[in-house]
């Protein structure tokens, strides 16, 4: 089966912060898990590099927009690499391949009769790159999101007949209840659609930093259409000499936060339908990482720098913490104190110690060779169905719940050590077979959880699996590997801070 997962493309005038890393890590966890299942996976992340704010930021700095976005793309690329994202392509909307394909698609939309010329008059927020409707305007003509003054705009441009898609979109969401997750976001989107869709500008006349309309190059595409299309265009040029569209379109999942729900749930499928293309299968709308009560965002200046966090805790800890602390789909506060606490109690103690202790005991009592033994029925029962449960949750992009399922077993293995007290069993010859069984169970349990945890903790689980003599990342049931392997002791997986 092919599996295609995307992240939003991040604005090329900002600096990466943990909020951006969050979406990319989420998509990466899904991508890694699906690869473990042997699926044909493609993961996409990248930068959104056109539009007014970028042109203005460049002007303020006295550099060209291209210079600005080159710098920013480097920073984002660096960030996604630092969080160990295994994306298959990093798209930039200034890529020639993207621009060409966008022009092809918009031509199709026009040929299909969904484009006309008109006069736009209304309120516009350059920071949102969004034309505001009546209910989106704050007191004193301000943007409800940025609390800044809106601009009154009047210009001749080209319109997209969004209104023609009101019924088709209602039908789409009614017939595909799982298309937007969580469910309350689907309801939000449907309510917006049912309240009435008005046509929207497809182009801007006063801007030059964008994709020119093929039939009227004086105008550039409205940046949201240009940006949304990245999910589609990337497939056509990500691999030189190969078009992956057939293989991966429509996308399995778009991952994004609630700030851009409207664009993804309304404009995006409408535009695809207008071009005669298939809409995406599903989108998962996650919440915000908050600092205290506030959204982490550049304009509020309360951002955690992912580079600093990784420097201190490592990428694994960052990936783990974000999906453990914050329920995926909801807003949630994060803090340095919270990082430290989970790092110590869960990663260093629950998981890291369990691994070190188990390997040390096999070293000490069995010369580093995993004993062959019948799996302990107690553990077999606890592990029963875990691969299916985790897979089913990740099929629904339930990243936090899947992690919780796995962590229950990490805790279970810790209790098992305490219950069985291998160091007591080791003292009497008569308990040798029981000790074999206990050590076998611990190693086997560690192996199964490490494989399941791999998408979350790619580095530490790779180290551990190597020490366990397990070369494969394929999902695997408890008890399916017989003993006999040589195992090695390891340095603490999560050293004390
Ligand atoms: N360029 C547009 C998206 C175009 S997609 C076709 C954009 N860029 S952005 O740089 O503002 O990124 C927004 C996205 O970054 C959010 O939807 C979310 O995925 C992520 N996040 C930014 N701040 C965040 C938090 N504080 N918390 C969680 N995610 C956050 O919008």
PDB file of N, CA, C and O and ligand atoms in Angstrom, residues 7-15 17-24 46-50 76 93 127-128 223-231 255-261 263-264 268 286-291 294-298 302-303 331-332, ligand 1:
ATOM      1  N   UNK A   7       3.562  17.650   5.924  1.00  0.00           N
ATOM      2  CA  UNK A   7       3.469  18.671   6.974  1.00  0.00           C
ATOM      3  C   UNK A   7       3.102  19.980   6.290  1.00  0.00           C
ATOM      4  O   UNK A   7       3.240  20.086   5.071  1.00  0.00           O
ATOM      5  N   UNK A   8       2.686  20.993   7.055  1.00  0.00           N
ATOM      6  CA  UNK A   8       2.550  22.298   6.417  1.00  0.00           C
ATOM      7  C   UNK A   8       3.928  22.723   5.903  1.00  0.00           C
ATOM      8  O   UNK A   8       4.952  22.249   6.407  1.00  0.00           O
ATOM      9  N   UNK A   9       3.951  23.592   4.936  1.00  0.00           N
ATOM     10  CA  UNK A   9       5.242  24.172   4.565  1.00  0.00           C
ATOM     11  C   UNK A   9       5.339  25.490   5.316  1.00  0.00           C
ATOM     12  O   UNK A   9       4.396  26.278   5.352  1.00  0.00           O
ATOM     13  N   UNK A  10       6.461  25.699   5.947  1.00  0.00           N
ATOM     14  CA  UNK A  10       6.613  26.782   6.913  1.00  0.00           C
ATOM     15  C   UNK A  10       7.028  28.079   6.220  1.00  0.00           C
ATOM     16  O   UNK A  10       7.787  28.055   5.251  1.00  0.00           O
ATOM     17  N   UNK A  11       6.536  29.196   6.763  1.00  0.00           N
ATOM     18  CA  UNK A  11       6.802  30.485   6.127  1.00  0.00           C
ATOM     19  C   UNK A  11       8.286  30.791   6.087  1.00  0.00           C
ATOM     20  O   UNK A  11       8.973  30.733   7.110  1.00  0.00           O
ATOM     21  N   UNK A  12       8.709  31.155   4.905  1.00  0.00           N
ATOM     22  CA  UNK A  12      10.125  31.408   4.668  1.00  0.00           C
ATOM     23  C   UNK A  12      10.595  32.760   5.154  1.00  0.00           C
ATOM     24  O   UNK A  12      11.686  33.197   4.786  1.00  0.00           O
ATOM     25  N   UNK A  13       9.811  33.447   5.986  1.00  0.00           N
ATOM     26  CA  UNK A  13      10.322  34.683   6.586  1.00  0.00           C
ATOM     27  C   UNK A  13      10.486  34.514   8.086  1.00  0.00           C
ATOM     28  O   UNK A  13      10.857  35.424   8.785  1.00  0.00           O
ATOM     29  N   UNK A  14      10.189  33.331   8.583  1.00  0.00           N
ATOM     30  CA  UNK A  14      10.289  33.127  10.022  1.00  0.00           C
ATOM     31  C   UNK A  14      11.500  32.284  10.354  1.00  0.00           C
ATOM     32  O   UNK A  14      12.168  31.768   9.470  1.00  0.00           O
ATOM     33  N   UNK A  15      11.749  32.186  11.639  1.00  0.00           N
ATOM     34  CA  UNK A  15      12.780  31.262  12.063  1.00  0.00           C
ATOM     35  C   UNK A  15      12.092  30.050  12.648  1.00  0.00           C
ATOM     36  O   UNK A  15      11.065  30.162  13.295  1.00  0.00           O
ATOM     37  N   UNK A  17      10.799  27.265  14.956  1.00  0.00           N
ATOM     38  CA  UNK A  17      10.692  27.047  16.396  1.00  0.00           C
ATOM     39  C   UNK A  17      10.048  25.693  16.649  1.00  0.00           C
ATOM     40  O   UNK A  17       9.700  24.964  15.710  1.00  0.00           O
ATOM     41  N   UNK A  18       9.866  25.401  17.910  1.00  0.00           N
ATOM     42  CA  UNK A  18       9.421  24.068  18.272  1.00  0.00           C
ATOM     43  C   UNK A  18       8.048  23.719  17.701  1.00  0.00           C
ATOM     44  O   UNK A  18       7.757  22.555  17.433  1.00  0.00           O
ATOM     45  N   UNK A  19       7.204  24.752  17.502  1.00  0.00           N
ATOM     46  CA  UNK A  19       5.892  24.509  16.921  1.00  0.00           C
ATOM     47  C   UNK A  19       6.009  23.885  15.533  1.00  0.00           C
ATOM     48  O   UNK A  19       5.254  22.984  15.169  1.00  0.00           O
ATOM     49  N   UNK A  20       6.956  24.379  14.740  1.00  0.00           N
ATOM     50  CA  UNK A  20       7.148  23.807  13.406  1.00  0.00           C
ATOM     51  C   UNK A  20       7.714  22.387  13.518  1.00  0.00           C
ATOM     52  O   UNK A  20       7.287  21.475  12.818  1.00  0.00           O
ATOM     53  N   UNK A  21       8.688  22.255  14.409  1.00  0.00           N
ATOM     54  CA  UNK A  21       9.306  20.933  14.590  1.00  0.00           C
ATOM     55  C   UNK A  21       8.241  19.898  14.943  1.00  0.00           C
ATOM     56  O   UNK A  21       8.294  18.753  14.499  1.00  0.00           O
ATOM     57  N   UNK A  22       7.265  20.346  15.719  1.00  0.00           N
ATOM     58  CA  UNK A  22       6.197  19.450  16.195  1.00  0.00           C
ATOM     59  C   UNK A  22       5.472  18.771  15.029  1.00  0.00           C
ATOM     60  O   UNK A  22       5.302  17.551  15.017  1.00  0.00           O
ATOM     61  N   UNK A  23       5.046  19.561  14.061  1.00  0.00           N
ATOM     62  CA  UNK A  23       4.313  18.974  12.924  1.00  0.00           C
ATOM     63  C   UNK A  23       5.202  18.018  12.142  1.00  0.00           C
ATOM     64  O   UNK A  23       4.754  16.953  11.694  1.00  0.00           O
ATOM     65  N   UNK A  24       6.451  18.407  11.956  1.00  0.00           N
ATOM     66  CA  UNK A  24       7.352  17.551  11.186  1.00  0.00           C
ATOM     67  C   UNK A  24       7.642  16.261  11.950  1.00  0.00           C
ATOM     68  O   UNK A  24       7.670  15.172  11.362  1.00  0.00           O
ATOM     69  N   UNK A  46       8.701  21.138   4.120  1.00  0.00           N
ATOM     70  CA  UNK A  46       9.353  22.168   3.316  1.00  0.00           C
ATOM     71  C   UNK A  46       8.985  23.578   3.725  1.00  0.00           C
ATOM     72  O   UNK A  46       8.504  23.813   4.840  1.00  0.00           O
ATOM     73  N   UNK A  47       9.222  24.504   2.803  1.00  0.00           N
ATOM     74  CA  UNK A  47       8.995  25.926   3.111  1.00  0.00           C
ATOM     75  C   UNK A  47       8.121  26.624   2.068  1.00  0.00           C
ATOM     76  O   UNK A  47       8.182  26.331   0.880  1.00  0.00           O
ATOM     77  N   UNK A  48       7.357  27.568   2.569  1.00  0.00           N
ATOM     78  CA  UNK A  48       6.390  28.367   1.809  1.00  0.00           C
ATOM     79  C   UNK A  48       7.067  29.714   1.575  1.00  0.00           C
ATOM     80  O   UNK A  48       7.263  30.480   2.510  1.00  0.00           O
ATOM     81  N   UNK A  49       7.448  29.998   0.339  1.00  0.00           N
ATOM     82  CA  UNK A  49       8.425  31.069   0.135  1.00  0.00           C
ATOM     83  C   UNK A  49       7.926  32.271  -0.652  1.00  0.00           C
ATOM     84  O   UNK A  49       8.702  33.158  -0.981  1.00  0.00           O
ATOM     85  N   UNK A  50       6.646  32.279  -0.991  1.00  0.00           N
ATOM     86  CA  UNK A  50       6.145  33.445  -1.723  1.00  0.00           C
ATOM     87  C   UNK A  50       5.281  34.323  -0.817  1.00  0.00           C
ATOM     88  O   UNK A  50       5.018  33.973   0.327  1.00  0.00           O
ATOM     89  N   UNK A  76      15.312  25.996   8.147  1.00  0.00           N
ATOM     90  CA  UNK A  76      14.264  24.980   8.325  1.00  0.00           C
ATOM     91  C   UNK A  76      14.779  23.582   7.987  1.00  0.00           C
ATOM     92  O   UNK A  76      14.447  22.610   8.653  1.00  0.00           O
ATOM     93  N   UNK A  93       8.701  26.369  -2.341  1.00  0.00           N
ATOM     94  CA  UNK A  93       7.763  26.800  -3.388  1.00  0.00           C
ATOM     95  C   UNK A  93       8.435  27.682  -4.432  1.00  0.00           C
ATOM     96  O   UNK A  93       7.812  28.063  -5.417  1.00  0.00           O
ATOM     97  N   UNK A 127      -0.327  39.500   7.183  1.00  0.00           N
ATOM     98  CA  UNK A 127       0.367  38.470   7.974  1.00  0.00           C
ATOM     99  C   UNK A 127      -0.322  37.122   7.829  1.00  0.00           C
ATOM    100  O   UNK A 127       0.326  36.086   7.794  1.00  0.00           O
ATOM    101  N   UNK A 128      -1.660  37.126   7.754  1.00  0.00           N
ATOM    102  CA  UNK A 128      -2.374  35.862   7.501  1.00  0.00           C
ATOM    103  C   UNK A 128      -2.362  35.526   6.018  1.00  0.00           C
ATOM    104  O   UNK A 128      -2.689  34.414   5.641  1.00  0.00           O
ATOM    105  N   UNK A 223      -1.099  33.519  -2.589  1.00  0.00           N
ATOM    106  CA  UNK A 223      -0.058  32.647  -2.053  1.00  0.00           C
ATOM    107  C   UNK A 223      -0.603  31.347  -1.439  1.00  0.00           C
ATOM    108  O   UNK A 223       0.054  30.312  -1.472  1.00  0.00           O
ATOM    109  N   UNK A 224      -1.833  31.381  -0.948  1.00  0.00           N
ATOM    110  CA  UNK A 224      -2.345  30.138  -0.354  1.00  0.00           C
ATOM    111  C   UNK A 224      -2.577  29.032  -1.395  1.00  0.00           C
ATOM    112  O   UNK A 224      -2.352  27.869  -1.127  1.00  0.00           O
ATOM    113  N   UNK A 225      -3.015  29.425  -2.592  1.00  0.00           N
ATOM    114  CA  UNK A 225      -3.199  28.384  -3.615  1.00  0.00           C
ATOM    115  C   UNK A 225      -1.845  27.821  -4.042  1.00  0.00           C
ATOM    116  O   UNK A 225      -1.670  26.615  -4.196  1.00  0.00           O
ATOM    117  N   UNK A 226      -0.909  28.739  -4.218  1.00  0.00           N
ATOM    118  CA  UNK A 226       0.462  28.347  -4.555  1.00  0.00           C
ATOM    119  C   UNK A 226       0.992  27.383  -3.484  1.00  0.00           C
ATOM    120  O   UNK A 226       1.520  26.308  -3.780  1.00  0.00           O
ATOM    121  N   UNK A 227       0.797  27.749  -2.202  1.00  0.00           N
ATOM    122  CA  UNK A 227       1.353  26.956  -1.107  1.00  0.00           C
ATOM    123  C   UNK A 227       0.669  25.593  -0.988  1.00  0.00           C
ATOM    124  O   UNK A 227       1.335  24.560  -0.882  1.00  0.00           O
ATOM    125  N   UNK A 228      -0.656  25.599  -1.008  1.00  0.00           N
ATOM    126  CA  UNK A 228      -1.375  24.328  -0.832  1.00  0.00           C
ATOM    127  C   UNK A 228      -0.987  23.320  -1.909  1.00  0.00           C
ATOM    128  O   UNK A 228      -0.871  22.119  -1.649  1.00  0.00           O
ATOM    129  N   UNK A 229      -0.766  23.842  -3.103  1.00  0.00           N
ATOM    130  CA  UNK A 229      -0.465  22.928  -4.202  1.00  0.00           C
ATOM    131  C   UNK A 229       0.850  22.175  -4.012  1.00  0.00           C
ATOM    132  O   UNK A 229       1.113  21.195  -4.699  1.00  0.00           O
ATOM    133  N   UNK A 230       1.665  22.611  -3.059  1.00  0.00           N
ATOM    134  CA  UNK A 230       2.948  21.925  -2.851  1.00  0.00           C
ATOM    135  C   UNK A 230       2.766  20.422  -2.641  1.00  0.00           C
ATOM    136  O   UNK A 230       3.576  19.624  -3.081  1.00  0.00           O
ATOM    137  N   UNK A 231       1.671  20.080  -1.961  1.00  0.00           N
ATOM    138  CA  UNK A 231       1.452  18.670  -1.641  1.00  0.00           C
ATOM    139  C   UNK A 231       1.290  17.838  -2.911  1.00  0.00           C
ATOM    140  O   UNK A 231       1.577  16.647  -2.917  1.00  0.00           O
ATOM    141  N   UNK A 255      -0.847  16.636   7.826  1.00  0.00           N
ATOM    142  CA  UNK A 255      -0.758  17.006   9.240  1.00  0.00           C
ATOM    143  C   UNK A 255      -0.637  18.522   9.312  1.00  0.00           C
ATOM    144  O   UNK A 255       0.178  19.113   8.601  1.00  0.00           O
ATOM    145  N   UNK A 256      -1.426  19.155  10.166  1.00  0.00           N
ATOM    146  CA  UNK A 256      -1.361  20.616  10.299  1.00  0.00           C
ATOM    147  C   UNK A 256      -2.003  21.030  11.616  1.00  0.00           C
ATOM    148  O   UNK A 256      -2.648  20.210  12.275  1.00  0.00           O
ATOM    149  N   UNK A 257      -1.814  22.299  11.964  1.00  0.00           N
ATOM    150  CA  UNK A 257      -2.461  22.782  13.189  1.00  0.00           C
ATOM    151  C   UNK A 257      -3.729  23.539  12.824  1.00  0.00           C
ATOM    152  O   UNK A 257      -3.990  23.864  11.670  1.00  0.00           O
ATOM    153  N   UNK A 258      -4.500  23.823  13.838  1.00  0.00           N
ATOM    154  CA  UNK A 258      -5.832  24.391  13.637  1.00  0.00           C
ATOM    155  C   UNK A 258      -5.813  25.787  13.009  1.00  0.00           C
ATOM    156  O   UNK A 258      -6.795  26.213  12.437  1.00  0.00           O
ATOM    157  N   UNK A 259      -4.653  26.499  13.095  1.00  0.00           N
ATOM    158  CA  UNK A 259      -4.597  27.853  12.526  1.00  0.00           C
ATOM    159  C   UNK A 259      -4.867  27.867  11.028  1.00  0.00           C
ATOM    160  O   UNK A 259      -5.295  28.884  10.486  1.00  0.00           O
ATOM    161  N   UNK A 260      -4.596  26.744  10.361  1.00  0.00           N
ATOM    162  CA  UNK A 260      -4.738  26.754   8.915  1.00  0.00           C
ATOM    163  C   UNK A 260      -5.778  25.732   8.443  1.00  0.00           C
ATOM    164  O   UNK A 260      -5.738  25.248   7.322  1.00  0.00           O
ATOM    165  N   UNK A 261      -6.707  25.467   9.341  1.00  0.00           N
ATOM    166  CA  UNK A 261      -7.782  24.513   9.030  1.00  0.00           C
ATOM    167  C   UNK A 261      -8.610  24.974   7.830  1.00  0.00           C
ATOM    168  O   UNK A 261      -8.884  24.201   6.917  1.00  0.00           O
ATOM    169  N   UNK A 263      -8.011  26.873   5.286  1.00  0.00           N
ATOM    170  CA  UNK A 263      -7.349  26.760   3.991  1.00  0.00           C
ATOM    171  C   UNK A 263      -7.303  25.303   3.519  1.00  0.00           C
ATOM    172  O   UNK A 263      -7.491  25.015   2.346  1.00  0.00           O
ATOM    173  N   UNK A 264      -7.051  24.418   4.470  1.00  0.00           N
ATOM    174  CA  UNK A 264      -6.911  23.009   4.098  1.00  0.00           C
ATOM    175  C   UNK A 264      -8.243  22.299   3.920  1.00  0.00           C
ATOM    176  O   UNK A 264      -8.359  21.388   3.111  1.00  0.00           O
ATOM    177  N   UNK A 268      -8.551  24.028  -0.226  1.00  0.00           N
ATOM    178  CA  UNK A 268      -7.691  22.994  -0.818  1.00  0.00           C
ATOM    179  C   UNK A 268      -8.493  21.943  -1.576  1.00  0.00           C
ATOM    180  O   UNK A 268      -8.271  21.743  -2.778  1.00  0.00           O
ATOM    181  N   UNK A 286      -3.783  19.123  14.504  1.00  0.00           N
ATOM    182  CA  UNK A 286      -3.311  19.066  15.890  1.00  0.00           C
ATOM    183  C   UNK A 286      -3.455  20.436  16.552  1.00  0.00           C
ATOM    184  O   UNK A 286      -3.768  21.430  15.904  1.00  0.00           O
ATOM    185  N   UNK A 287      -3.232  20.444  17.866  1.00  0.00           N
ATOM    186  CA  UNK A 287      -3.379  21.694  18.617  1.00  0.00           C
ATOM    187  C   UNK A 287      -2.069  22.451  18.672  1.00  0.00           C
ATOM    188  O   UNK A 287      -1.146  22.183  17.908  1.00  0.00           O
ATOM    189  N   UNK A 288      -2.020  23.420  19.576  1.00  0.00           N
ATOM    190  CA  UNK A 288      -0.822  24.247  19.721  1.00  0.00           C
ATOM    191  C   UNK A 288       0.016  23.793  20.898  1.00  0.00           C
ATOM    192  O   UNK A 288      -0.522  23.409  21.933  1.00  0.00           O
ATOM    193  N   UNK A 289       1.300  23.895  20.726  1.00  0.00           N
ATOM    194  CA  UNK A 289       2.189  23.839  21.871  1.00  0.00           C
ATOM    195  C   UNK A 289       2.125  25.222  22.510  1.00  0.00           C
ATOM    196  O   UNK A 289       2.321  26.235  21.841  1.00  0.00           O
ATOM    197  N   UNK A 290       1.843  25.222  23.786  1.00  0.00           N
ATOM    198  CA  UNK A 290       1.709  26.494  24.498  1.00  0.00           C
ATOM    199  C   UNK A 290       2.884  26.655  25.450  1.00  0.00           C
ATOM    200  O   UNK A 290       3.411  25.672  25.975  1.00  0.00           O
ATOM    201  N   UNK A 291       3.244  27.913  25.644  1.00  0.00           N
ATOM    202  CA  UNK A 291       4.191  28.220  26.712  1.00  0.00           C
ATOM    203  C   UNK A 291       3.349  28.892  27.784  1.00  0.00           C
ATOM    204  O   UNK A 291       2.862  29.994  27.555  1.00  0.00           O
ATOM    205  N   UNK A 294      -0.039  30.650  26.572  1.00  0.00           N
ATOM    206  CA  UNK A 294      -0.017  31.288  25.256  1.00  0.00           C
ATOM    207  C   UNK A 294       0.539  30.377  24.182  1.00  0.00           C
ATOM    208  O   UNK A 294       1.460  29.596  24.442  1.00  0.00           O
ATOM    209  N   UNK A 295       0.030  30.540  22.978  1.00  0.00           N
ATOM    210  CA  UNK A 295       0.582  29.824  21.841  1.00  0.00           C
ATOM    211  C   UNK A 295       2.042  30.229  21.666  1.00  0.00           C
ATOM    212  O   UNK A 295       2.383  31.400  21.789  1.00  0.00           O
ATOM    213  N   UNK A 296       2.854  29.235  21.396  1.00  0.00           N
ATOM    214  CA  UNK A 296       4.231  29.553  21.084  1.00  0.00           C
ATOM    215  C   UNK A 296       4.251  30.131  19.684  1.00  0.00           C
ATOM    216  O   UNK A 296       3.819  29.494  18.736  1.00  0.00           O
ATOM    217  N   UNK A 297       4.682  31.364  19.545  1.00  0.00           N
ATOM    218  CA  UNK A 297       4.742  31.901  18.198  1.00  0.00           C
ATOM    219  C   UNK A 297       5.755  33.027  18.125  1.00  0.00           C
ATOM    220  O   UNK A 297       6.084  33.652  19.129  1.00  0.00           O
ATOM    221  N   UNK A 298       6.212  33.219  16.913  1.00  0.00           N
ATOM    222  CA  UNK A 298       7.265  34.201  16.721  1.00  0.00           C
ATOM    223  C   UNK A 298       6.781  35.582  17.124  1.00  0.00           C
ATOM    224  O   UNK A 298       7.481  36.337  17.795  1.00  0.00           O
ATOM    225  N   UNK A 302       7.647  34.004  22.417  1.00  0.00           N
ATOM    226  CA  UNK A 302       7.792  33.031  23.513  1.00  0.00           C
ATOM    227  C   UNK A 302       8.123  31.652  22.973  1.00  0.00           C
ATOM    228  O   UNK A 302       7.526  30.662  23.341  1.00  0.00           O
ATOM    229  N   UNK A 303       9.076  31.607  22.079  1.00  0.00           N
ATOM    230  CA  UNK A 303       9.333  30.331  21.406  1.00  0.00           C
ATOM    231  C   UNK A 303      10.475  29.563  22.067  1.00  0.00           C
ATOM    232  O   UNK A 303      11.422  30.149  22.578  1.00  0.00           O
ATOM    233  N   UNK A 331      -4.533  21.389  22.463  1.00  0.00           N
ATOM    234  CA  UNK A 331      -3.465  22.287  22.890  1.00  0.00           C
ATOM    235  C   UNK A 331      -2.838  21.726  24.152  1.00  0.00           C
ATOM    236  O   UNK A 331      -3.506  21.022  24.916  1.00  0.00           O
ATOM    237  N   UNK A 332      -1.605  22.065  24.396  1.00  0.00           N
ATOM    238  CA  UNK A 332      -0.988  21.625  25.642  1.00  0.00           C
ATOM    239  C   UNK A 332       0.244  22.433  25.961  1.00  0.00           C
ATOM    240  O   UNK A 332       0.981  22.849  25.055  1.00  0.00           O
TER     241      UNK A 332
HETATM  242  N1  LIG B   1       2.911  28.673   5.261  1.00  0.00           N
HETATM  243  C1  LIG B   1       1.711  28.358   5.948  1.00  0.00           C
HETATM  244  C2  LIG B   1       1.288  26.942   5.708  1.00  0.00           C
HETATM  245  C3  LIG B   1       1.080  26.546   4.302  1.00  0.00           C
HETATM  246  S1  LIG B   1       0.685  24.868   4.159  1.00  0.00           S
HETATM  247  C4  LIG B   1       0.234  24.678   2.579  1.00  0.00           C
HETATM  248  C5  LIG B   1       1.921  28.569   7.428  1.00  0.00           C
HETATM  249  N2  LIG B   1       3.191  28.564   7.854  1.00  0.00           N
HETATM  250  S2  LIG B   1       3.668  28.690   9.385  1.00  0.00           S
HETATM  251  O1  LIG B   1       5.100  28.835   9.343  1.00  0.00           O
HETATM  252  O2  LIG B   1       2.945  29.688  10.055  1.00  0.00           O
HETATM  253  O3  LIG B   1       3.372  27.297  10.003  1.00  0.00           O
HETATM  254  C6  LIG B   1       2.132  27.010  10.587  1.00  0.00           C
HETATM  255  C7  LIG B   1       2.189  25.603  11.090  1.00  0.00           C
HETATM  256  O4  LIG B   1       3.326  25.419  11.959  1.00  0.00           O
HETATM  257  C8  LIG B   1       1.006  25.205  11.943  1.00  0.00           C
HETATM  258  O5  LIG B   1      -0.101  24.796  11.190  1.00  0.00           O
HETATM  259  C9  LIG B   1       1.611  24.067  12.721  1.00  0.00           C
HETATM  260  O6  LIG B   1       1.676  22.944  11.900  1.00  0.00           O
HETATM  261  C10 LIG B   1       2.992  24.585  13.030  1.00  0.00           C
HETATM  262  N3  LIG B   1       3.003  25.389  14.241  1.00  0.00           N
HETATM  263  C11 LIG B   1       3.431  26.678  14.372  1.00  0.00           C
HETATM  264  N4  LIG B   1       3.347  27.047  15.679  1.00  0.00           N
HETATM  265  C12 LIG B   1       2.870  26.027  16.408  1.00  0.00           C
HETATM  266  C13 LIG B   1       2.621  25.811  17.778  1.00  0.00           C
HETATM  267  N5  LIG B   1       2.836  26.725  18.692  1.00  0.00           N
HETATM  268  N6  LIG B   1       2.152  24.586  18.126  1.00  0.00           N
HETATM  269  C14 LIG B   1       1.939  23.583  17.221  1.00  0.00           C
HETATM  270  N7  LIG B   1       2.168  23.767  15.935  1.00  0.00           N
HETATM  271  C15 LIG B   1       2.606  24.972  15.491  1.00  0.00           C
HETATM  272  O7  LIG B   1       0.962  28.671   8.141  1.00  0.00           O
END
